[in-house]
């Protein structure tokens, strides 16, 4: 028996392909998230399941994961929740039941949301001083907390171009932006290219297809009166990943109190 599917126009075909590609890409993203959560070395794990790291980069990240690879992953990580891997629903790991404990009491607490913490953010004002590799792995997984439930990553801030709103050493909570057209000018974003990561306040550029990346630190050179951290243009197509800054957390050196604050928006 043969089934023939008719599409009203070619746009439907591309729409279905895009949805399928997104599903495959999300499965591979969840595999990476699982490895980072477990603290498993990626290259070694890829060899065990019969793939290479190239399968998780660029266009290859949108290709299907075959059933044999899924079986190998489940064999290596026995407590992995298959529903979570394939659909993103439920918890990452299977629930561990204790036969000697009261049911319901130990399993009613909401599972903590863990997000990757990266230690490679620069807030330097020029491209030349922001030479950081955006492809390195996260240093650990941290609890996003109730204030940042929509956060997808966290990164440590270095430099002083965004001072005083983002102090060096503080941690910025981030949410990945999938559609670059939804950028709100005047808001703070983390821009990631193949060369660097920077936290900047994005403004509209005079150049087409560009953003103007601005610092909030208005310090100037005494000799010339020019800004130390001058704004610069970045082409939108050069931005590989974009994150909105939800807020930042900093620790007072004189105490153990943790303070969290939303970025201040200048008018």
PDB file of C-alpha atoms in Angstrom, residues 121-241:
ATOM      1  CA  UNK A 121      32.783  36.344  29.498  1.00  0.00           C
ATOM      2  CA  UNK A 122      34.628  39.528  28.605  1.00  0.00           C
ATOM      3  CA  UNK A 123      33.167  43.019  28.855  1.00  0.00           C
ATOM      4  CA  UNK A 124      36.062  44.795  27.158  1.00  0.00           C
ATOM      5  CA  UNK A 125      35.086  47.730  24.991  1.00  0.00           C
ATOM      6  CA  UNK A 126      36.963  46.798  21.809  1.00  0.00           C
ATOM      7  CA  UNK A 127      37.334  43.648  19.756  1.00  0.00           C
ATOM      8  CA  UNK A 128      41.101  43.599  20.243  1.00  0.00           C
ATOM      9  CA  UNK A 129      40.864  43.249  24.022  1.00  0.00           C
ATOM     10  CA  UNK A 130      38.083  40.646  24.010  1.00  0.00           C
ATOM     11  CA  UNK A 131      40.005  37.644  22.719  1.00  0.00           C
ATOM     12  CA  UNK A 132      38.133  34.720  24.248  1.00  0.00           C
ATOM     13  CA  UNK A 133      37.295  31.286  22.916  1.00  0.00           C
ATOM     14  CA  UNK A 134      33.499  30.809  22.884  1.00  0.00           C
ATOM     15  CA  UNK A 135      33.685  27.053  22.342  1.00  0.00           C
ATOM     16  CA  UNK A 136      35.114  25.954  25.697  1.00  0.00           C
ATOM     17  CA  UNK A 137      33.059  23.798  28.043  1.00  0.00           C
ATOM     18  CA  UNK A 138      31.185  24.961  31.131  1.00  0.00           C
ATOM     19  CA  UNK A 139      33.035  24.844  34.434  1.00  0.00           C
ATOM     20  CA  UNK A 140      30.039  23.498  36.376  1.00  0.00           C
ATOM     21  CA  UNK A 141      26.252  23.256  36.575  1.00  0.00           C
ATOM     22  CA  UNK A 142      24.560  25.671  38.989  1.00  0.00           C
ATOM     23  CA  UNK A 143      21.073  26.119  40.411  1.00  0.00           C
ATOM     24  CA  UNK A 144      19.313  28.980  38.602  1.00  0.00           C
ATOM     25  CA  UNK A 145      17.070  29.617  41.615  1.00  0.00           C
ATOM     26  CA  UNK A 146      13.526  30.957  41.736  1.00  0.00           C
ATOM     27  CA  UNK A 147      14.516  34.418  40.454  1.00  0.00           C
ATOM     28  CA  UNK A 148      15.882  33.144  37.153  1.00  0.00           C
ATOM     29  CA  UNK A 149      13.606  30.231  36.213  1.00  0.00           C
ATOM     30  CA  UNK A 150      13.820  31.173  32.521  1.00  0.00           C
ATOM     31  CA  UNK A 151      17.630  31.310  32.496  1.00  0.00           C
ATOM     32  CA  UNK A 152      19.394  28.896  30.125  1.00  0.00           C
ATOM     33  CA  UNK A 153      23.017  29.704  31.042  1.00  0.00           C
ATOM     34  CA  UNK A 154      25.171  31.740  33.401  1.00  0.00           C
ATOM     35  CA  UNK A 155      28.533  33.367  32.769  1.00  0.00           C
ATOM     36  CA  UNK A 156      31.110  35.046  34.947  1.00  0.00           C
ATOM     37  CA  UNK A 157      31.826  38.686  34.125  1.00  0.00           C
ATOM     38  CA  UNK A 158      35.389  39.925  33.587  1.00  0.00           C
ATOM     39  CA  UNK A 159      36.539  43.468  32.921  1.00  0.00           C
ATOM     40  CA  UNK A 160      34.999  46.836  33.762  1.00  0.00           C
ATOM     41  CA  UNK A 161      33.444  48.176  30.558  1.00  0.00           C
ATOM     42  CA  UNK A 162      29.936  47.537  31.977  1.00  0.00           C
ATOM     43  CA  UNK A 163      30.795  48.827  35.474  1.00  0.00           C
ATOM     44  CA  UNK A 164      29.041  49.701  37.765  1.00  0.00           C
ATOM     45  CA  UNK A 165      26.058  47.629  36.591  1.00  0.00           C
ATOM     46  CA  UNK A 166      28.143  44.478  36.126  1.00  0.00           C
ATOM     47  CA  UNK A 167      31.112  44.210  38.421  1.00  0.00           C
ATOM     48  CA  UNK A 168      34.049  42.001  37.499  1.00  0.00           C
ATOM     49  CA  UNK A 169      33.609  38.609  39.157  1.00  0.00           C
ATOM     50  CA  UNK A 170      29.820  38.760  39.286  1.00  0.00           C
ATOM     51  CA  UNK A 171      27.676  36.133  37.547  1.00  0.00           C
ATOM     52  CA  UNK A 172      25.229  37.105  34.805  1.00  0.00           C
ATOM     53  CA  UNK A 173      22.048  35.034  34.373  1.00  0.00           C
ATOM     54  CA  UNK A 174      21.213  34.622  30.682  1.00  0.00           C
ATOM     55  CA  UNK A 175      18.370  33.486  28.445  1.00  0.00           C
ATOM     56  CA  UNK A 176      19.196  32.403  24.890  1.00  0.00           C
ATOM     57  CA  UNK A 177      17.431  34.399  22.170  1.00  0.00           C
ATOM     58  CA  UNK A 178      16.551  32.236  19.171  1.00  0.00           C
ATOM     59  CA  UNK A 179      15.201  35.002  16.918  1.00  0.00           C
ATOM     60  CA  UNK A 180      17.615  37.913  16.419  1.00  0.00           C
ATOM     61  CA  UNK A 181      14.761  40.056  15.098  1.00  0.00           C
ATOM     62  CA  UNK A 182      13.342  40.202  18.616  1.00  0.00           C
ATOM     63  CA  UNK A 183      16.255  42.247  20.003  1.00  0.00           C
ATOM     64  CA  UNK A 184      15.047  45.204  22.080  1.00  0.00           C
ATOM     65  CA  UNK A 185      17.349  48.185  21.720  1.00  0.00           C
ATOM     66  CA  UNK A 186      18.571  49.625  24.999  1.00  0.00           C
ATOM     67  CA  UNK A 187      18.633  46.185  26.663  1.00  0.00           C
ATOM     68  CA  UNK A 188      21.751  44.248  27.699  1.00  0.00           C
ATOM     69  CA  UNK A 189      22.791  41.161  25.754  1.00  0.00           C
ATOM     70  CA  UNK A 190      25.669  38.734  25.612  1.00  0.00           C
ATOM     71  CA  UNK A 191      27.008  38.476  22.051  1.00  0.00           C
ATOM     72  CA  UNK A 192      28.942  35.387  21.011  1.00  0.00           C
ATOM     73  CA  UNK A 193      30.929  35.212  17.780  1.00  0.00           C
ATOM     74  CA  UNK A 194      33.652  32.814  16.657  1.00  0.00           C
ATOM     75  CA  UNK A 195      36.209  35.159  18.246  1.00  0.00           C
ATOM     76  CA  UNK A 196      34.778  36.484  21.503  1.00  0.00           C
ATOM     77  CA  UNK A 197      31.968  36.849  24.036  1.00  0.00           C
ATOM     78  CA  UNK A 198      30.956  40.303  25.273  1.00  0.00           C
ATOM     79  CA  UNK A 199      28.142  41.732  27.367  1.00  0.00           C
ATOM     80  CA  UNK A 200      26.960  44.982  25.816  1.00  0.00           C
ATOM     81  CA  UNK A 201      23.955  47.270  25.623  1.00  0.00           C
ATOM     82  CA  UNK A 202      22.650  46.991  22.078  1.00  0.00           C
ATOM     83  CA  UNK A 203      21.565  50.080  20.170  1.00  0.00           C
ATOM     84  CA  UNK A 204      20.513  50.631  16.573  1.00  0.00           C
ATOM     85  CA  UNK A 205      23.473  51.126  14.244  1.00  0.00           C
ATOM     86  CA  UNK A 206      23.719  53.525  11.328  1.00  0.00           C
ATOM     87  CA  UNK A 207      25.017  50.596   9.273  1.00  0.00           C
ATOM     88  CA  UNK A 208      22.457  48.140   7.840  1.00  0.00           C
ATOM     89  CA  UNK A 209      22.450  44.622   9.319  1.00  0.00           C
ATOM     90  CA  UNK A 210      24.580  45.819  12.244  1.00  0.00           C
ATOM     91  CA  UNK A 211      24.100  46.392  15.952  1.00  0.00           C
ATOM     92  CA  UNK A 212      25.931  49.066  17.907  1.00  0.00           C
ATOM     93  CA  UNK A 213      27.460  47.421  20.991  1.00  0.00           C
ATOM     94  CA  UNK A 214      27.758  49.991  23.783  1.00  0.00           C
ATOM     95  CA  UNK A 215      29.401  50.004  27.211  1.00  0.00           C
ATOM     96  CA  UNK A 216      27.950  51.771  30.246  1.00  0.00           C
ATOM     97  CA  UNK A 217      31.335  52.730  31.721  1.00  0.00           C
ATOM     98  CA  UNK A 218      31.892  56.298  30.532  1.00  0.00           C
ATOM     99  CA  UNK A 219      35.471  56.684  31.709  1.00  0.00           C
ATOM    100  CA  UNK A 220      37.655  58.764  29.366  1.00  0.00           C
ATOM    101  CA  UNK A 221      41.342  59.152  28.662  1.00  0.00           C
ATOM    102  CA  UNK A 222      42.662  62.305  30.315  1.00  0.00           C
ATOM    103  CA  UNK A 223      44.947  63.125  27.408  1.00  0.00           C
ATOM    104  CA  UNK A 224      42.439  62.888  24.566  1.00  0.00           C
ATOM    105  CA  UNK A 225      39.051  62.951  26.276  1.00  0.00           C
ATOM    106  CA  UNK A 226      37.965  59.902  24.255  1.00  0.00           C
ATOM    107  CA  UNK A 227      35.983  57.078  25.806  1.00  0.00           C
ATOM    108  CA  UNK A 228      38.111  54.187  27.053  1.00  0.00           C
ATOM    109  CA  UNK A 229      35.347  51.749  26.136  1.00  0.00           C
ATOM    110  CA  UNK A 230      34.058  53.042  22.825  1.00  0.00           C
ATOM    111  CA  UNK A 231      30.966  51.548  21.159  1.00  0.00           C
ATOM    112  CA  UNK A 232      31.573  49.346  18.140  1.00  0.00           C
ATOM    113  CA  UNK A 233      29.531  47.843  15.321  1.00  0.00           C
ATOM    114  CA  UNK A 234      28.973  44.105  15.048  1.00  0.00           C
ATOM    115  CA  UNK A 235      27.380  42.512  11.990  1.00  0.00           C
ATOM    116  CA  UNK A 236      24.294  40.521  12.909  1.00  0.00           C
ATOM    117  CA  UNK A 237      25.347  37.555  10.760  1.00  0.00           C
ATOM    118  CA  UNK A 238      28.624  37.293  12.712  1.00  0.00           C
ATOM    119  CA  UNK A 239      26.697  36.648  15.941  1.00  0.00           C
ATOM    120  CA  UNK A 240      26.544  32.880  16.428  1.00  0.00           C
ATOM    121  CA  UNK A 241      24.583  32.929  19.691  1.00  0.00           C
TER     122      UNK A 241
END
